[in-house]
Short mmCIF file of C-alpha atoms in Angstrom, two decimals:
data_model
loop_
_atom_site.label_atom_id
_atom_site.label_comp_id
_atom_site.label_asym_id
_atom_site.label_seq_id
_atom_site.Cartn_x
_atom_site.Cartn_y
_atom_site.Cartn_z
CA MET A 1 -45.59 -9.89 -20.65
CA SER A 2 -43.37 -10.95 -19.30
CA ASP A 3 -39.67 -10.10 -19.89
CA THR A 4 -35.87 -12.08 -19.15
CA PRO A 5 -34.78 -11.57 -15.68
CA SER A 6 -31.07 -10.34 -16.42
CA LEU A 7 -31.60 -7.69 -19.48
CA GLY A 8 -35.45 -7.54 -19.04
CA LEU A 9 -35.24 -8.38 -23.07
CA PRO A 10 -39.53 -8.81 -23.84
CA LEU A 11 -41.00 -12.60 -24.52
CA LEU A 12 -43.01 -13.17 -27.09
CA GLU A 13 -46.13 -14.20 -26.20
CA ALA A 14 -48.29 -17.86 -27.28
CA SER A 15 -51.02 -15.63 -28.77
CA GLN A 16 -49.30 -12.67 -28.98
CA ALA A 17 -51.20 -10.57 -32.33
CA GLN A 18 -47.64 -8.66 -34.78
CA LYS A 19 -45.40 -10.63 -32.96
CA HIS A 20 -42.10 -8.96 -35.00
CA VAL A 21 -42.90 -5.94 -32.85
CA THR A 22 -41.97 -7.77 -29.57
CA HIS A 23 -39.04 -9.50 -31.22
CA ASN A 24 -37.16 -6.43 -32.52
CA GLU A 25 -37.78 -4.61 -29.12
CA ALA A 26 -35.75 -7.35 -27.53
CA LEU A 27 -33.55 -6.70 -30.63
CA MET A 28 -32.92 -3.05 -30.10
CA LEU A 29 -32.50 -3.67 -25.89
CA LEU A 30 -29.99 -6.49 -26.62
CA ASP A 31 -28.00 -4.11 -29.35
CA ALA A 32 -28.40 -1.36 -26.54
CA MET A 33 -26.47 -3.07 -23.98
CA LEU A 34 -24.52 -6.14 -24.93
CA HIS A 35 -20.69 -5.40 -25.32
CA LEU A 36 -22.05 -2.13 -23.57
CA ALA A 37 -19.91 0.57 -24.18
CA VAL A 38 -21.17 4.58 -23.50
CA ILE A 39 -20.03 7.82 -25.60
CA SER A 40 -19.36 9.90 -21.84
CA ARG A 41 -20.37 9.44 -18.37
CA GLN A 42 -20.54 13.38 -17.05
CA LEU A 43 -23.90 14.84 -19.46
CA ALA A 44 -27.21 15.02 -16.59
CA THR A 45 -29.43 16.24 -19.84
CA PRO A 46 -29.50 14.92 -23.24
CA PRO A 47 -27.12 16.14 -25.78
CA ALA A 48 -28.38 18.74 -28.22
CA ALA A 49 -28.00 15.88 -31.45
CA PRO A 50 -28.28 13.50 -30.74
CA SER A 51 -27.94 10.23 -32.95
CA ASP A 52 -29.70 6.86 -33.35
CA GLY A 53 -27.53 4.04 -31.37
CA ASP A 54 -25.92 7.37 -29.07
CA ARG A 55 -25.36 5.89 -24.91
CA TYR A 56 -24.62 7.23 -22.29
CA LEU A 57 -24.25 6.65 -18.46
CA ILE A 58 -27.07 9.48 -17.15
CA ALA A 59 -24.93 11.75 -14.34
CA ASP A 60 -26.43 12.77 -11.41
CA ALA A 61 -29.45 15.58 -11.22
CA ALA A 62 -30.38 14.14 -14.68
CA SER A 63 -33.37 16.77 -15.82
CA GLY A 64 -34.97 16.95 -19.13
CA GLU A 65 -35.80 13.94 -21.26
CA TRP A 66 -33.79 12.15 -18.94
CA GLN A 67 -34.64 12.62 -15.21
CA GLY A 68 -35.47 10.17 -12.61
CA HIS A 69 -33.35 7.85 -14.73
CA SER A 70 -29.96 9.39 -13.15
CA HIS A 71 -27.04 6.57 -13.25
CA GLU A 72 -29.12 4.10 -15.96
CA ILE A 73 -27.79 3.81 -19.26
CA ALA A 74 -29.42 5.84 -21.93
CA TYR A 75 -30.14 5.09 -25.44
CA ARG A 76 -31.33 6.56 -28.55
CA GLN A 77 -33.77 4.54 -30.44
CA ALA A 78 -35.64 5.39 -33.37
CA GLY A 79 -35.42 9.48 -32.21
CA SER A 80 -35.81 8.44 -28.70
CA TRP A 81 -34.49 8.38 -25.92
CA ARG A 82 -34.53 4.29 -23.87
CA PHE A 83 -33.72 3.83 -20.22
CA ALA A 84 -32.21 0.80 -19.40
CA GLU A 85 -31.83 -0.30 -15.25
CA PRO A 86 -27.83 -1.51 -14.48
CA ARG A 87 -28.08 -4.23 -12.43
CA ALA A 88 -24.93 -5.58 -10.19
CA GLY A 89 -22.61 -6.95 -11.98
CA TRP A 90 -23.19 -5.33 -14.70
CA ARG A 91 -19.72 -3.26 -16.80
CA LEU A 92 -19.63 -0.15 -19.68
CA TRP A 93 -16.52 1.42 -20.77
CA VAL A 94 -16.87 5.22 -21.15
CA ILE A 95 -14.69 6.12 -24.90
CA ALA A 96 -14.51 9.72 -23.87
CA GLU A 97 -12.30 8.82 -20.56
CA SER A 98 -11.30 5.18 -21.90
CA ALA A 99 -12.43 4.03 -18.23
CA PHE A 100 -14.07 0.84 -17.62
CA LEU A 101 -16.81 0.83 -14.66
CA LEU A 102 -18.17 -1.72 -12.85
CA PHE A 103 -21.98 -1.29 -11.08
CA ASP A 104 -21.90 -3.07 -7.75
CA GLY A 105 -25.25 -2.91 -7.25
CA THR A 106 -25.47 0.99 -5.56
CA THR A 107 -23.00 2.87 -7.74
CA TRP A 108 -20.79 2.59 -10.80
CA GLN A 109 -17.10 2.38 -9.62
CA ASP A 110 -14.38 2.98 -11.61
CA LEU A 111 -11.53 0.26 -11.92
CA ALA A 112 -9.09 2.10 -13.38
CA VAL A 113 -8.95 4.45 -9.97
CA PRO A 114 -7.23 3.17 -7.00
CA ASP A 115 -9.70 3.95 -4.86
CA ILE A 116 -11.68 1.08 -5.60
CA LEU A 117 -8.92 -0.99 -3.53
CA GLN A 118 -9.52 0.79 -0.62
CA ASN A 119 -10.69 -1.72 2.90
CA MET A 120 -9.47 -5.33 0.47
CA ALA A 121 -9.90 -7.91 2.95
CA LEU A 122 -6.32 -9.52 0.76
CA LEU A 123 -4.08 -8.08 -1.74
CA GLY A 124 -1.26 -10.26 -3.47
CA VAL A 125 0.94 -8.60 -6.19
CA GLY A 126 2.34 -11.69 -7.89
CA THR A 127 1.85 -14.39 -5.49
CA SER A 128 -1.26 -14.70 -3.11
CA ALA A 129 -2.29 -12.84 -0.05
CA ASP A 130 -3.45 -14.87 3.06
CA PRO A 131 -5.19 -14.26 6.51
CA ALA A 132 -1.59 -13.74 8.34
CA ASN A 133 -0.34 -11.96 5.00
CA ARG A 134 -3.00 -9.41 4.20
CA LEU A 135 -0.60 -8.08 1.88
CA ALA A 136 1.99 -10.34 -0.25
CA VAL A 137 4.13 -9.33 -2.59
CA SER A 138 6.64 -11.19 -5.04
CA SER A 139 9.15 -9.02 -6.90
CA PRO A 140 13.10 -8.96 -7.49
CA ASN A 141 12.58 -5.56 -6.01
CA ILE A 142 10.20 -2.94 -4.20
CA LEU A 143 10.44 0.76 -5.07
CA PHE A 144 8.67 3.49 -2.02
CA ASN A 145 9.34 6.85 -4.03
CA HIS A 146 9.32 10.33 -3.12
CA ALA A 147 6.32 12.53 -3.68
CA GLY A 148 8.59 15.89 -3.72
CA SER A 149 10.07 15.80 -0.99
CA ASP A 150 10.16 12.95 2.43
CA ALA A 151 9.84 9.73 2.06
CA ARG A 152 9.14 7.19 5.30
CA VAL A 153 8.25 3.31 5.70
CA LYS A 154 5.72 3.25 8.97
CA ILE A 155 5.48 0.64 10.95
CA ASN A 156 2.97 1.19 13.72
CA LYS A 157 2.58 -1.38 16.79
CA SER A 158 -0.69 -1.37 19.74
CA ALA A 159 1.68 -1.53 22.62
CA THR A 160 4.62 -1.43 23.92
CA SER A 161 4.90 -4.59 24.95
CA ASP A 162 3.74 -5.56 21.36
CA THR A 163 6.54 -5.55 17.95
CA ALA A 164 7.41 -3.52 15.28
CA ALA A 165 10.06 -4.73 13.34
CA LEU A 166 11.65 -5.60 10.03
CA LEU A 167 12.62 -9.67 10.21
CA PHE A 168 14.98 -11.51 7.43
CA GLN A 169 14.14 -14.67 6.41
CA THR A 170 16.01 -17.42 4.64
CA GLY A 171 13.74 -20.21 3.50
CA TYR A 172 11.02 -18.39 5.38
CA SER A 173 13.22 -19.33 8.47
CA GLY A 174 13.80 -16.07 10.44
CA HIS A 175 17.80 -14.92 10.83
CA ALA A 176 17.60 -11.02 11.67
CA GLU A 177 15.89 -8.73 13.12
CA PHE A 178 15.67 -4.69 14.19
CA GLY A 179 12.77 -2.73 15.49
CA LEU A 180 11.19 -2.12 18.20
CA SER A 181 10.99 -6.34 20.14
CA GLY A 182 8.76 -6.30 23.25
CA ASP A 183 9.53 -2.79 24.16
CA ASP A 184 10.55 0.50 22.85
CA ASN A 185 14.46 0.34 22.69
CA PHE A 186 15.33 -0.29 19.59
CA GLN A 187 17.23 -4.11 19.44
CA VAL A 188 19.28 -5.57 16.83
CA LYS A 189 18.37 -9.95 16.75
CA VAL A 190 20.34 -12.93 15.16
CA SER A 191 19.17 -16.28 14.88
CA PRO A 192 20.93 -19.28 14.24
CA ASP A 193 17.75 -22.05 13.79
CA GLY A 194 14.34 -18.77 14.02
CA ALA A 195 13.56 -19.75 17.54
CA THR A 196 16.69 -18.70 19.53
CA TRP A 197 17.14 -15.56 18.92
CA LYS A 198 20.44 -12.89 20.53
CA GLN A 199 20.36 -9.28 20.73
CA ALA A 200 23.52 -8.22 19.44
CA ILE A 201 22.95 -4.38 20.17
CA ASN A 202 20.11 -2.62 22.59
CA VAL A 203 19.73 0.87 21.83
CA ASP A 204 17.80 2.67 24.93
CA LYS A 205 15.11 4.85 23.65
CA ALA A 206 15.96 7.62 26.52
CA THR A 207 19.40 8.28 27.03
CA GLY A 208 20.70 6.93 23.56
CA LEU A 209 23.05 4.39 25.51
CA VAL A 210 24.25 1.37 22.80
CA THR A 211 24.48 -1.63 24.78
CA LEU A 212 26.26 -4.28 22.74
CA ALA A 213 26.33 -7.82 23.85
CA SER A 214 28.69 -9.43 26.06
CA ASN A 215 32.24 -10.62 24.75
CA SER A 216 30.67 -9.45 20.83
CA VAL A 217 33.88 -6.82 20.60
CA THR A 218 37.20 -8.75 19.99
CA ASN A 219 40.58 -6.74 20.08
CA ALA A 220 40.27 -8.08 16.12
CA SER A 221 37.56 -5.64 15.86
CA LEU A 222 39.37 -2.44 17.03
CA ALA A 223 41.07 -0.12 15.05
CA ASP A 224 44.12 -0.92 13.64
CA MET A 225 47.33 0.31 15.95
CA PRO A 226 50.97 1.52 14.88
CA ALA A 227 53.35 -0.88 15.94
CA ALA A 228 55.03 0.08 19.80
CA THR A 229 51.00 1.97 20.80
CA PHE A 230 49.05 2.33 23.38
CA LYS A 231 45.26 3.57 23.66
CA GLY A 232 45.12 6.66 26.24
CA ARG A 233 44.45 9.81 25.91
CA ARG A 234 47.18 12.83 26.77
CA SER A 235 45.68 15.34 25.09
CA THR A 236 43.53 17.98 27.48
CA GLY A 237 39.78 17.49 28.43
CA PRO A 238 37.98 14.75 27.10
CA GLY A 239 37.79 12.93 23.95
CA ASP A 240 38.61 9.57 21.84
CA PRO A 241 41.33 7.86 22.62
CA GLU A 242 44.45 8.23 20.96
CA ASP A 243 47.65 5.89 20.29
CA LEU A 244 50.44 6.74 22.81
CA THR A 245 53.75 6.07 22.16
CA ALA A 246 56.18 4.42 25.29
CA ALA A 247 57.72 7.48 25.83
CA GLN A 248 54.42 9.43 26.10
CA LEU A 249 53.18 6.24 28.13
CA THR A 250 55.79 6.69 30.64
CA SER A 251 54.81 10.55 30.89
CA LEU A 252 51.79 9.66 32.13
CA LEU A 253 52.61 7.03 34.53
CA ASN A 254 54.77 9.69 35.87
CA ILE A 255 52.32 12.62 36.12
CA TRP A 256 49.73 10.02 37.78
CA GLY A 257 52.67 7.92 40.04
CA ARG A 258 53.80 12.02 41.31
CA ASN A 259 50.00 12.95 41.90
CA LEU A 260 49.62 9.65 43.81
CA SER A 261 52.64 9.97 46.08
CA SER A 262 51.29 13.57 47.11
CA THR A 263 48.03 12.36 47.95
CA LEU A 264 49.38 9.66 50.06
CA ILE A 265 51.86 11.85 51.71
CA MET A 266 50.98 12.24 55.61
CA PRO A 267 50.29 15.78 57.34
#
């Protein structure tokens, strides 16, 4: 007797006697597999008091009446257990867990668990990803939240000469970038057109020394000064610049003058 290729439903033979038996068998199998929902996927042995129509996804190491049918569908019919071997693409609902499963040809995959997203070629959220942007997100905001303590965003490059940076664009044309661009010093760069780039800040990886672009600091960018003051330092020891009055500046100049005069006096 031949069966259908997808569900394996038994077909009637031309000269078959008692064709209603085969017909009913096909209907019962169709009734069991259509809109497939199982009670549980946790059992490896049959439940103690099953009812006709009960369906289960058999767990590993099946035993008892289910022995040899792990990962198959067990369905109760006329007081006996019948089995259906899944094929790639079959889907079912696990009632006890409210879980949706997909059979990939080897195992049942849980579509509600993020692990199924491992090693995906492309992932688009609110937009379409492509080979150049394998992860693409279109959203007004993106949140990376801590899981109890620290939260870090890591961008790892392969070699020193590569780039690991954040690029800011307008209409997909780059205008600002910061990160490790072509070396391991921290850089901030800007561009008027996405093609020509100017380095604004460079932080040396070894010393932490900050270098600014030439002429990037103007008088207007400096801190405000009181009228009739000068920038210098009168306090003892190194430290931040101070605003000096004309009298303080004159005193410092006199000290420098005396020191200079004593240095120039020939013995």
